[in-house]
PDB file of C-alpha atoms in Angstrom:
ATOM      1  CA  MET W1190      27.720 -34.721  -9.414  1.00  0.00           C
ATOM      2  CA  ASN W1191      28.188 -36.567  -6.213  1.00  0.00           C
ATOM      3  CA  ARG W1192      26.066 -36.878  -3.021  1.00  0.00           C
ATOM      4  CA  LEU W1193      27.306 -34.275  -1.053  1.00  0.00           C
ATOM      5  CA  GLN W1194      26.970 -31.689  -3.916  1.00  0.00           C
ATOM      6  CA  ALA W1195      23.623 -32.536  -4.277  1.00  0.00           C
ATOM      7  CA  ASN W1196      22.838 -32.016  -1.095  1.00  0.00           C
ATOM      8  CA  LEU W1197      24.337 -28.636  -1.144  1.00  0.00           C
ATOM      9  CA  CYS W1198      22.413 -27.810  -4.357  1.00  0.00           C
ATOM     10  CA  LEU W1199      19.402 -28.722  -2.224  1.00  0.00           C
ATOM     11  CA  VAL W1200      20.481 -26.456   0.461  1.00  0.00           C
ATOM     12  CA  CYS W1201      20.784 -23.894  -2.127  1.00  0.00           C
ATOM     13  CA  VAL W1202      17.244 -24.685  -3.396  1.00  0.00           C
ATOM     14  CA  THR W1203      16.103 -24.272   0.202  1.00  0.00           C
ATOM     15  CA  LEU W1204      17.483 -20.735   0.425  1.00  0.00           C
ATOM     16  CA  CYS W1205      15.733 -19.839  -2.585  1.00  0.00           C
ATOM     17  CA  TRP W1206      12.264 -21.070  -1.663  1.00  0.00           C
ATOM     18  CA  SER W1207      12.655 -19.150   1.922  1.00  0.00           C
ATOM     19  CA  THR W1208      12.568 -15.773  -0.058  1.00  0.00           C
ATOM     20  CA  GLU W1209       8.987 -16.764  -1.375  1.00  0.00           C
ATOM     21  CA  VAL W1210       7.515 -14.851   1.736  1.00  0.00           C
ATOM     22  CA  ILE W1211       9.590 -11.701   0.647  1.00  0.00           C
ATOM     23  CA  ILE W1212       8.262 -12.103  -3.039  1.00  0.00           C
ATOM     24  CA  PHE W1213       4.706 -12.824  -2.036  1.00  0.00           C
ATOM     25  CA  SER W1214       4.863  -9.660   0.624  1.00  0.00           C
ATOM     26  CA  CYS W1215       4.673  -7.556  -2.524  1.00  0.00           C
ATOM     27  CA  ILE W1216       1.411  -9.161  -3.771  1.00  0.00           C
ATOM     28  CA  PRO W1217      -1.951  -8.040  -2.090  1.00  0.00           C
ATOM     29  CA  ASP W1218      -3.591 -10.598   0.374  1.00  0.00           C
ATOM     30  CA  ASN W1219      -6.838 -10.287  -1.822  1.00  0.00           C
ATOM     31  CA  VAL W1220      -5.022 -12.344  -4.601  1.00  0.00           C
ATOM     32  CA  LEU W1221      -5.815 -15.869  -4.047  1.00  0.00           C
ATOM     33  CA  PRO W1222      -2.805 -18.228  -3.792  1.00  0.00           C
ATOM     34  CA  PHE W1223      -4.085 -20.147  -6.700  1.00  0.00           C
ATOM     35  CA  ALA W1224      -4.072 -17.337  -8.948  1.00  0.00           C
ATOM     36  CA  THR W1225      -0.216 -16.870  -8.055  1.00  0.00           C
ATOM     37  CA  THR W1226       0.270 -20.536  -8.251  1.00  0.00           C
ATOM     38  CA  PHE W1227      -1.140 -20.442 -11.666  1.00  0.00           C
ATOM     39  CA  ILE W1228       0.475 -17.524 -13.190  1.00  0.00           C
ATOM     40  CA  CYS W1229       3.955 -18.426 -11.683  1.00  0.00           C
ATOM     41  CA  ASN W1230       3.702 -22.317 -12.933  1.00  0.00           C
ATOM     42  CA  ALA W1231       2.491 -21.252 -16.484  1.00  0.00           C
ATOM     43  CA  ILE W1232       5.097 -18.979 -16.819  1.00  0.00           C
ATOM     44  CA  ALA W1233       7.912 -21.049 -15.454  1.00  0.00           C
ATOM     45  CA  SER W1234       6.573 -24.176 -17.719  1.00  0.00           C
ATOM     46  CA  VAL W1235       6.776 -21.835 -20.870  1.00  0.00           C
ATOM     47  CA  ILE W1236      10.105 -20.403 -20.151  1.00  0.00           C
ATOM     48  CA  LEU W1237      11.925 -23.807 -19.643  1.00  0.00           C
ATOM     49  CA  ALA W1238      10.222 -25.430 -22.713  1.00  0.00           C
ATOM     50  CA  VAL W1239      11.473 -22.609 -25.072  1.00  0.00           C
ATOM     51  CA  CYS W1240      14.775 -22.715 -23.428  1.00  0.00           C
ATOM     52  CA  PHE W1241      14.999 -26.228 -23.348  1.00  0.00           C
ATOM     53  CA  PHE W1242      12.739 -27.551 -26.460  1.00  0.00           C
ATOM     54  CA  LYS W1243      14.907 -30.280 -27.719  1.00  0.00           C
ATOM     55  CA  ARG W1244      15.379 -31.717 -24.301  1.00  0.00           C
ATOM     56  CA  VAL W1245      11.843 -31.771 -23.795  1.00  0.00           C
ATOM     57  CA  LYS W1246      10.943 -33.445 -27.294  1.00  0.00           C
ATOM     58  CA  LYS W1247      13.738 -35.814 -26.741  1.00  0.00           C
ATOM     59  CA  GLU W1248      12.054 -36.981 -23.432  1.00  0.00           C
ATOM     60  CA  ILE W1249       8.527 -37.102 -25.130  1.00  0.00           C
ATOM     61  CA  SER W1250       9.878 -39.064 -27.853  1.00  0.00           C
ATOM     62  CA  THR W1251      11.379 -41.846 -25.834  1.00  0.00           C
ATOM     63  CA  SER W1252       8.973 -41.856 -22.771  1.00  0.00           C
ATOM     64  CA  GLY W1253       6.160 -39.350 -23.409  1.00  0.00           C
ATOM     65  CA  LYS W1254       3.299 -41.260 -21.898  1.00  0.00           C
ATOM     66  CA  LYS W1255       5.119 -42.446 -18.999  1.00  0.00           C
ATOM     67  CA  THR W1256       6.430 -39.172 -18.403  1.00  0.00           C
ATOM     68  CA  LEU W1257       3.120 -37.380 -18.793  1.00  0.00           C
ATOM     69  CA  LEU W1258       1.480 -39.629 -16.299  1.00  0.00           C
ATOM     70  CA  ARG W1259       3.946 -39.410 -13.507  1.00  0.00           C
ATOM     71  CA  CYS W1260       4.093 -35.476 -13.946  1.00  0.00           C
ATOM     72  CA  LEU W1261       0.201 -35.350 -13.713  1.00  0.00           C
ATOM     73  CA  LEU W1262       0.637 -37.554 -10.221  1.00  0.00           C
ATOM     74  CA  LEU W1263       3.164 -35.297  -9.041  1.00  0.00           C
ATOM     75  CA  GLY W1264       1.050 -32.204 -10.031  1.00  0.00           C
ATOM     76  CA  LEU W1265      -2.033 -33.437  -8.365  1.00  0.00           C
ATOM     77  CA  LEU W1266       0.105 -34.290  -5.043  1.00  0.00           C
ATOM     78  CA  ASN W1267       1.832 -30.896  -5.360  1.00  0.00           C
ATOM     79  CA  CYS W1268      -1.597 -29.247  -5.564  1.00  0.00           C
ATOM     80  CA  GLY W1269      -3.162 -31.526  -2.859  1.00  0.00           C
ATOM     81  CA  TYR W1270      -0.841 -30.720   0.007  1.00  0.00           C
ATOM     82  CA  ASN W1271      -0.555 -27.066  -0.583  1.00  0.00           C
ATOM     83  CA  VAL W1272      -4.522 -26.667  -0.232  1.00  0.00           C
ATOM     84  CA  LEU W1273      -4.022 -28.765   2.754  1.00  0.00           C
ATOM     85  CA  TYR W1274      -1.689 -26.493   4.181  1.00  0.00           C
ATOM     86  CA  LEU W1275      -3.494 -23.287   3.048  1.00  0.00           C
ATOM     87  CA  TYR W1276      -6.721 -23.923   4.974  1.00  0.00           C
ATOM     88  CA  GLY W1277      -4.821 -25.569   7.756  1.00  0.00           C
ATOM     89  CA  LEU W1278      -2.717 -22.477   8.315  1.00  0.00           C
ATOM     90  CA  ASN W1279      -5.363 -20.461   8.907  1.00  0.00           C
ATOM     91  CA  ASP W1280      -5.547 -21.628  12.219  1.00  0.00           C
ATOM     92  CA  PHE W1281      -1.810 -21.065  13.058  1.00  0.00           C
ATOM     93  CA  ASP W1282       0.449 -17.838  13.682  1.00  0.00           C
ATOM     94  CA  VAL W1283       3.146 -17.584  11.229  1.00  0.00           C
ATOM     95  CA  SER W1284       6.069 -19.069  13.491  1.00  0.00           C
ATOM     96  CA  THR W1285       3.892 -22.021  14.715  1.00  0.00           C
ATOM     97  CA  GLY W1286       2.766 -22.572  10.977  1.00  0.00           C
ATOM     98  CA  ALA W1287       6.136 -22.664   9.699  1.00  0.00           C
ATOM     99  CA  PHE W1288       7.335 -25.157  12.176  1.00  0.00           C
ATOM    100  CA  THR W1289       4.339 -27.280  11.922  1.00  0.00           C
ATOM    101  CA  PHE W1290       5.162 -27.352   8.233  1.00  0.00           C
ATOM    102  CA  SER W1291       8.136 -29.208   8.853  1.00  0.00           C
ATOM    103  CA  MET W1292       6.238 -32.289  10.288  1.00  0.00           C
ATOM    104  CA  THR W1293       6.851 -34.014   6.856  1.00  0.00           C
ATOM    105  CA  VAL W1294      10.390 -34.925   8.115  1.00  0.00           C
ATOM    106  CA  VAL W1295       8.865 -37.086  10.687  1.00  0.00           C
ATOM    107  CA  VAL W1296       6.068 -38.727   8.412  1.00  0.00           C
ATOM    108  CA  LEU W1297       8.451 -39.549   5.742  1.00  0.00           C
ATOM    109  CA  PRO W1298      10.384 -42.830   7.417  1.00  0.00           C
ATOM    110  CA  VAL W1299       6.933 -43.909   7.979  1.00  0.00           C
ATOM    111  CA  VAL W1300       5.912 -43.509   4.222  1.00  0.00           C
ATOM    112  CA  LEU W1301       9.283 -45.093   3.296  1.00  0.00           C
ATOM    113  CA  ILE W1302       8.616 -48.254   5.649  1.00  0.00           C
ATOM    114  CA  THR W1303       5.269 -48.755   4.082  1.00  0.00           C
ATOM    115  CA  MET W1304       6.764 -48.545   0.399  1.00  0.00           C
ATOM    116  CA  ARG W1305       9.133 -51.102   1.762  1.00  0.00           C
ATOM    117  CA  LYS W1306      12.291 -48.910   1.493  1.00  0.00           C
ATOM    118  CA  THR W1307      14.841 -49.065   4.265  1.00  0.00           C
ATOM    119  CA  VAL W1308      15.626 -45.997   6.605  1.00  0.00           C
ATOM    120  CA  GLY W1309      19.209 -45.983   7.762  1.00  0.00           C
ATOM    121  CA  ALA W1310      20.130 -45.368  11.455  1.00  0.00           C
ATOM    122  CA  LYS W1311      21.643 -41.951  10.432  1.00  0.00           C
ATOM    123  CA  THR W1312      18.503 -40.813   8.996  1.00  0.00           C
ATOM    124  CA  TRP W1313      16.622 -41.777  12.318  1.00  0.00           C
ATOM    125  CA  ALA W1314      19.076 -39.776  14.356  1.00  0.00           C
ATOM    126  CA  SER W1315      18.494 -36.583  11.893  1.00  0.00           C
ATOM    127  CA  VAL W1316      14.745 -37.093  12.423  1.00  0.00           C
ATOM    128  CA  VAL W1317      14.828 -37.356  15.928  1.00  0.00           C
ATOM    129  CA  LEU W1318      16.981 -34.108  16.121  1.00  0.00           C
ATOM    130  CA  VAL W1319      14.605 -32.400  13.839  1.00  0.00           C
ATOM    131  CA  LEU W1320      11.629 -33.433  15.613  1.00  0.00           C
ATOM    132  CA  VAL W1321      13.036 -32.225  18.838  1.00  0.00           C
ATOM    133  CA  GLY W1322      13.967 -28.881  17.215  1.00  0.00           C
ATOM    134  CA  ILE W1323      10.215 -28.292  16.283  1.00  0.00           C
ATOM    135  CA  VAL W1324       8.791 -29.406  19.429  1.00  0.00           C
ATOM    136  CA  VAL W1325      11.409 -26.869  21.348  1.00  0.00           C
ATOM    137  CA  ALA W1326      10.607 -24.030  18.863  1.00  0.00           C
ATOM    138  CA  LEU W1327       6.905 -24.593  19.318  1.00  0.00           C
ATOM    139  CA  GLY W1328       7.087 -24.544  22.809  1.00  0.00           C
ATOM    140  CA  GLY W1329       3.860 -23.533  24.842  1.00  0.00           C
ATOM    141  CA  ASN W1330       2.078 -23.098  21.306  1.00  0.00           C
ATOM    142  CA  ILE W1331       1.471 -27.069  20.983  1.00  0.00           C
ATOM    143  CA  ALA W1332      -1.370 -27.237  23.572  1.00  0.00           C
ATOM    144  CA  SER W1333      -3.260 -24.270  21.759  1.00  0.00           C
ATOM    145  CA  VAL W1334      -2.867 -25.748  18.205  1.00  0.00           C
ATOM    146  CA  PRO W1335      -6.737 -26.290  17.166  1.00  0.00           C
ATOM    147  CA  PRO W1336      -7.199 -30.001  16.406  1.00  0.00           C
ATOM    148  CA  LEU W1337      -8.721 -29.369  12.794  1.00  0.00           C
ATOM    149  CA  GLY W1338      -5.817 -27.330  11.779  1.00  0.00           C
ATOM    150  CA  LEU W1339      -3.539 -29.793  13.124  1.00  0.00           C
ATOM    151  CA  LEU W1340      -5.114 -32.724  11.188  1.00  0.00           C
ATOM    152  CA  LEU W1341      -5.141 -30.701   7.903  1.00  0.00           C
ATOM    153  CA  MET W1342      -1.331 -30.018   8.618  1.00  0.00           C
ATOM    154  CA  PHE W1343      -0.922 -33.779   9.325  1.00  0.00           C
ATOM    155  CA  MET W1344      -2.570 -34.811   6.067  1.00  0.00           C
ATOM    156  CA  GLY W1345      -0.529 -32.247   4.069  1.00  0.00           C
ATOM    157  CA  CYS W1346       2.624 -33.518   5.278  1.00  0.00           C
ATOM    158  CA  VAL W1347       1.509 -37.140   4.450  1.00  0.00           C
ATOM    159  CA  VAL W1348       0.785 -35.991   0.697  1.00  0.00           C
ATOM    160  CA  ARG W1349       3.963 -33.950   0.722  1.00  0.00           C
ATOM    161  CA  ALA W1350       5.985 -36.877   1.894  1.00  0.00           C
ATOM    162  CA  VAL W1351       4.691 -39.015  -0.775  1.00  0.00           C
ATOM    163  CA  PHE W1352       5.288 -36.165  -3.513  1.00  0.00           C
ATOM    164  CA  ILE W1353       8.832 -36.053  -2.355  1.00  0.00           C
ATOM    165  CA  VAL W1354       9.456 -39.855  -2.332  1.00  0.00           C
ATOM    166  CA  LYS W1355       7.924 -40.230  -5.976  1.00  0.00           C
ATOM    167  CA  LEU W1356      10.038 -37.031  -7.355  1.00  0.00           C
ATOM    168  CA  ASN W1357      12.882 -38.654  -5.934  1.00  0.00           C
ATOM    169  CA  GLU W1358      12.121 -41.735  -7.686  1.00  0.00           C
ATOM    170  CA  TYR W1359      11.218 -40.180 -10.991  1.00  0.00           C
ATOM    171  CA  ALA W1360      14.193 -37.639 -11.056  1.00  0.00           C
ATOM    172  CA  LYS W1361      16.583 -40.886 -11.365  1.00  0.00           C
ATOM    173  CA  GLU W1362      14.619 -42.019 -14.241  1.00  0.00           C
ATOM    174  CA  HIS W1363      13.707 -38.954 -16.486  1.00  0.00           C
ATOM    175  CA  ASP W1364      15.355 -35.883 -17.791  1.00  0.00           C
ATOM    176  CA  ALA W1365      15.074 -33.090 -14.952  1.00  0.00           C
ATOM    177  CA  VAL W1366      14.146 -29.946 -17.185  1.00  0.00           C
ATOM    178  CA  SER W1367      11.259 -32.239 -18.967  1.00  0.00           C
ATOM    179  CA  LEU W1368       9.763 -33.239 -15.621  1.00  0.00           C
ATOM    180  CA  SER W1369       9.967 -29.591 -14.430  1.00  0.00           C
ATOM    181  CA  VAL W1370       8.019 -28.342 -17.358  1.00  0.00           C
ATOM    182  CA  PHE W1371       5.373 -31.024 -17.113  1.00  0.00           C
ATOM    183  CA  ILE W1372       5.057 -30.632 -13.401  1.00  0.00           C
ATOM    184  CA  SER W1373       4.569 -26.854 -13.725  1.00  0.00           C
ATOM    185  CA  ALA W1374       2.236 -27.363 -16.665  1.00  0.00           C
ATOM    186  CA  PHE W1375       0.079 -29.380 -14.628  1.00  0.00           C
ATOM    187  CA  VAL W1376       0.154 -27.749 -11.405  1.00  0.00           C
ATOM    188  CA  ALA W1377      -0.825 -24.322 -13.710  1.00  0.00           C
ATOM    189  CA  VAL W1378      -3.793 -26.241 -15.366  1.00  0.00           C
ATOM    190  CA  ILE W1379      -5.055 -27.580 -11.785  1.00  0.00           C
ATOM    191  CA  SER W1380      -4.546 -24.334 -10.020  1.00  0.00           C
ATOM    192  CA  PHE W1381      -6.538 -22.560 -12.585  1.00  0.00           C
ATOM    193  CA  VAL W1382      -9.398 -24.693 -12.254  1.00  0.00           C
ATOM    194  CA  ILE W1383      -9.740 -24.325  -8.618  1.00  0.00           C
ATOM    195  CA  TRP W1384      -9.116 -20.259  -9.232  1.00  0.00           C
ATOM    196  CA  LEU W1385     -11.843 -20.408 -11.519  1.00  0.00           C
ATOM    197  CA  VAL W1386     -14.172 -22.189  -9.357  1.00  0.00           C
ATOM    198  CA  LEU W1387     -13.702 -19.746  -6.432  1.00  0.00           C
ATOM    199  CA  GLN W1388     -13.040 -16.577  -8.573  1.00  0.00           C
ATOM    200  CA  PRO W1389     -14.968 -16.912 -12.124  1.00  0.00           C
ATOM    201  CA  ASN W1390     -13.655 -13.472 -13.220  1.00  0.00           C
ATOM    202  CA  THR W1391      -9.865 -14.641 -12.502  1.00  0.00           C
ATOM    203  CA  PHE W1392      -7.764 -12.082 -13.872  1.00  0.00           C
ATOM    204  CA  ALA W1393     -10.149  -9.305 -13.714  1.00  0.00           C
ATOM    205  CA  GLU W1394     -10.096  -9.797  -9.868  1.00  0.00           C
ATOM    206  CA  ILE W1395      -6.040  -9.139  -9.692  1.00  0.00           C
ATOM    207  CA  PRO W1396      -5.350  -5.352  -9.024  1.00  0.00           C
ATOM    208  CA  TRP W1397      -2.635  -5.260 -11.598  1.00  0.00           C
ATOM    209  CA  SER W1398       0.442  -3.033 -10.961  1.00  0.00           C
ATOM    210  CA  GLY W1399       4.135  -2.931 -12.047  1.00  0.00           C
ATOM    211  CA  THR W1400       4.903  -4.366  -8.735  1.00  0.00           C
ATOM    212  CA  ILE W1401       2.544  -7.480  -8.894  1.00  0.00           C
ATOM    213  CA  ILE W1402       3.837  -8.103 -12.291  1.00  0.00           C
ATOM    214  CA  ALA W1403       7.254  -8.007 -11.551  1.00  0.00           C
ATOM    215  CA  SER W1404       6.824 -10.218  -8.417  1.00  0.00           C
ATOM    216  CA  LEU W1405       4.847 -12.775 -10.299  1.00  0.00           C
ATOM    217  CA  PHE W1406       7.690 -13.092 -12.764  1.00  0.00           C
ATOM    218  CA  ILE W1407      10.731 -12.969 -10.309  1.00  0.00           C
ATOM    219  CA  HIS W1408       8.748 -15.727  -8.577  1.00  0.00           C
ATOM    220  CA  ALA W1409       7.949 -17.618 -11.854  1.00  0.00           C
ATOM    221  CA  TYR W1410      11.869 -17.680 -13.023  1.00  0.00           C
ATOM    222  CA  PHE W1411      13.705 -17.573  -9.500  1.00  0.00           C
ATOM    223  CA  ILE W1412      11.696 -19.975  -7.372  1.00  0.00           C
ATOM    224  CA  VAL W1413       9.535 -22.396  -9.781  1.00  0.00           C
ATOM    225  CA  ALA W1414      11.651 -22.468 -12.894  1.00  0.00           C
ATOM    226  CA  PHE W1415      15.396 -22.356 -11.320  1.00  0.00           C
ATOM    227  CA  ALA W1416      14.844 -23.590  -7.858  1.00  0.00           C
ATOM    228  CA  GLN W1417      12.623 -26.605  -8.841  1.00  0.00           C
ATOM    229  CA  THR W1418      14.302 -27.795 -11.731  1.00  0.00           C
ATOM    230  CA  LEU W1419      17.846 -27.543  -9.670  1.00  0.00           C
ATOM    231  CA  ASN W1420      15.749 -29.480  -6.850  1.00  0.00           C
ATOM    232  CA  ILE W1421      15.292 -32.435  -9.437  1.00  0.00           C
ATOM    233  CA  PHE W1422      18.876 -32.413 -10.718  1.00  0.00           C
ATOM    234  CA  ALA W1423      20.004 -32.772  -7.169  1.00  0.00           C
ATOM    235  CA  GLN W1424      17.462 -35.422  -6.385  1.00  0.00           C
ATOM    236  CA  LYS W1425      19.145 -37.719  -8.933  1.00  0.00           C
ATOM    237  CA  ARG W1426      21.770 -38.388  -6.416  1.00  0.00           C
ATOM    238  CA  ALA W1427      20.301 -37.337  -3.056  1.00  0.00           C
ATOM    239  CA  THR W1428      17.845 -39.750  -1.364  1.00  0.00           C
ATOM    240  CA  ALA W1429      14.353 -38.559  -0.382  1.00  0.00           C
ATOM    241  CA  THR W1430      15.199 -38.511   3.368  1.00  0.00           C
ATOM    242  CA  GLU W1431      17.978 -36.179   2.773  1.00  0.00           C
ATOM    243  CA  ALA W1432      15.976 -33.906   0.662  1.00  0.00           C
ATOM    244  CA  THR W1433      13.258 -33.846   3.326  1.00  0.00           C
ATOM    245  CA  ILE W1434      15.364 -32.968   5.847  1.00  0.00           C
ATOM    246  CA  ILE W1435      17.381 -30.316   4.237  1.00  0.00           C
ATOM    247  CA  TYR W1436      14.034 -28.667   3.323  1.00  0.00           C
ATOM    248  CA  THR W1437      13.486 -28.229   6.886  1.00  0.00           C
ATOM    249  CA  LEU W1438      16.351 -25.475   6.908  1.00  0.00           C
ATOM    250  CA  GLU W1439      13.771 -23.143   5.147  1.00  0.00           C
ATOM    251  CA  ILE W1440      12.316 -22.362   8.403  1.00  0.00           C
ATOM    252  CA  VAL W1441      15.857 -21.181   9.471  1.00  0.00           C
ATOM    253  CA  PHE W1442      16.464 -19.089   6.463  1.00  0.00           C
ATOM    254  CA  SER W1443      12.948 -17.726   7.123  1.00  0.00           C
ATOM    255  CA  LEU W1444      13.724 -16.599  10.660  1.00  0.00           C
ATOM    256  CA  ILE W1445      16.650 -14.930   9.600  1.00  0.00           C
ATOM    257  CA  TRP W1446      14.840 -12.826   6.929  1.00  0.00           C
ATOM    258  CA  GLY W1447      12.207 -12.107   9.208  1.00  0.00           C
ATOM    259  CA  ALA W1448      14.770 -11.007  11.944  1.00  0.00           C
ATOM    260  CA  VAL W1449      17.208  -8.964   9.970  1.00  0.00           C
ATOM    261  CA  LEU W1450      15.157  -7.481   6.843  1.00  0.00           C
ATOM    262  CA  PRO W1451      13.130  -4.182   7.124  1.00  0.00           C
ATOM    263  CA  GLU W1452       9.301  -4.284   7.891  1.00  0.00           C
ATOM    264  CA  THR W1453       9.051  -2.781   4.552  1.00  0.00           C
ATOM    265  CA  LEU W1454      10.203  -6.059   2.790  1.00  0.00           C
ATOM    266  CA  ILE W1455       8.863  -8.832   5.303  1.00  0.00           C
ATOM    267  CA  GLU W1456       6.589  -9.473   8.508  1.00  0.00           C
ATOM    268  CA  ARG W1457       8.964  -8.546  11.310  1.00  0.00           C
ATOM    269  CA  VAL W1458       9.563 -11.730  13.237  1.00  0.00           C
ATOM    270  CA  VAL W1459      11.565 -11.579  16.691  1.00  0.00           C
ATOM    271  CA  PRO W1460      12.796 -14.885  17.258  1.00  0.00           C
ATOM    272  CA  THR W1461      12.357 -16.187  20.813  1.00  0.00           C
ATOM    273  CA  PRO W1462      15.323 -18.322  22.508  1.00  0.00           C
ATOM    274  CA  PHE W1463      12.868 -21.469  21.930  1.00  0.00           C
ATOM    275  CA  HIS W1464      12.879 -20.459  18.129  1.00  0.00           C
ATOM    276  CA  ILE W1465      16.609 -20.309  18.388  1.00  0.00           C
ATOM    277  CA  ILE W1466      17.395 -23.474  19.966  1.00  0.00           C
ATOM    278  CA  GLY W1467      15.020 -25.532  17.752  1.00  0.00           C
ATOM    279  CA  ALA W1468      16.405 -23.899  14.674  1.00  0.00           C
ATOM    280  CA  LEU W1469      19.962 -24.886  15.948  1.00  0.00           C
ATOM    281  CA  LEU W1470      18.651 -28.482  16.397  1.00  0.00           C
ATOM    282  CA  ILE W1471      17.279 -28.597  12.941  1.00  0.00           C
ATOM    283  CA  VAL W1472      20.379 -27.225  11.348  1.00  0.00           C
ATOM    284  CA  ALA W1473      22.246 -29.950  13.483  1.00  0.00           C
ATOM    285  CA  GLY W1474      19.857 -32.672  12.181  1.00  0.00           C
ATOM    286  CA  SER W1475      20.468 -31.636   8.531  1.00  0.00           C
ATOM    287  CA  ILE W1476      24.240 -31.378   8.896  1.00  0.00           C
ATOM    288  CA  ILE W1477      24.165 -35.458  10.222  1.00  0.00           C
ATOM    289  CA  GLU W1478      22.231 -36.291   7.186  1.00  0.00           C
ATOM    290  CA  ILE W1479      24.413 -33.943   4.619  1.00  0.00           C
ATOM    291  CA  VAL W1480      27.905 -35.213   6.061  1.00  0.00           C
ATOM    292  CA  GLU W1481      29.423 -38.697   5.409  1.00  0.00           C
ATOM    293  CA  PHE W1482      31.000 -38.996   8.686  1.00  0.00           C
ATOM    294  CA  LYS W1483      33.938 -41.616   8.444  1.00  0.00           C
ATOM    295  CA  GLY W1484      32.992 -45.076   9.590  1.00  0.00           C
ATOM    296  CA  ASN W1485      29.368 -44.374   9.081  1.00  0.00           C
ATOM    297  CA  ARG W1486      28.715 -45.264   5.301  1.00  0.00           C
ATOM    298  CA  ARG W1487      26.938 -48.448   6.170  1.00  0.00           C
ATOM    299  CA  LEU W1488      24.356 -46.377   8.181  1.00  0.00           C
ATOM    300  CA  LYS W1489      23.414 -44.229   5.003  1.00  0.00           C
ATOM    301  CA  ASN W1490      20.011 -44.255   3.937  1.00  0.00           C
ATOM    302  CA  VAL W1491      19.174 -46.582   0.961  1.00  0.00           C
ATOM    303  CA  SER W1492      15.848 -45.290   0.013  1.00  0.00           C
TER     304      SER W1492
END
């Protein structure tokens, strides 16, 4: 797999992730996010471990302690930024929250520099385009963003940026499936602890139905097991900045789903001209990062 193929895989991963809003629309709002996170990650971890037992066993035999400690760190970072986003998004409407979520792309270069990694000129150009796209899409909503919500979202973006950098680093050293198994397992354990604290009755609090069970299994297999593992495979070749910039396309896909799908599947979103212009700028920023333009090879990010 070359770098362009890896980036195209990341686009596919982002497309998969964008369908989360459709799947979660089938789960009642009174089901805590920590409950769905635990159940889906636990199922995904078991599925991958059973299907790829020999690969996981080999990884453990060669670098078990290192793999487990690194996956524990990734699991903590994953849960950390999701908790910050969860509480930060309480102060945002859907579209504003979605675009603010992508501010990770602005934070990431700073995180890379603090880790003594180089950020190329082409990446800075991509980041500027994506940033302008986010600002344009938010429009007049920027002035009304609550400071506390913005602070939580910013902290979430910082933690997520560190997660992406470390995942990109570890993906190049370890088996992708094994990383996916243990990351899912640790995320499941951490999420269950939080769920137990917030809802001691845990499973008894969920209004079980065929729709909820099907949605959880679809999310576990399609979003966690498949998309997460494909993401790790792709990051063996892609850079952290390429991954982060491509992830911003999730907003574009989500806007499309909200505009074209029926309200029975997803909350209707009518894109404004600012949303459309912002989305186009984000797409342009992603294309600049993905495509290797002739004569620009020396400008590539080497993070």
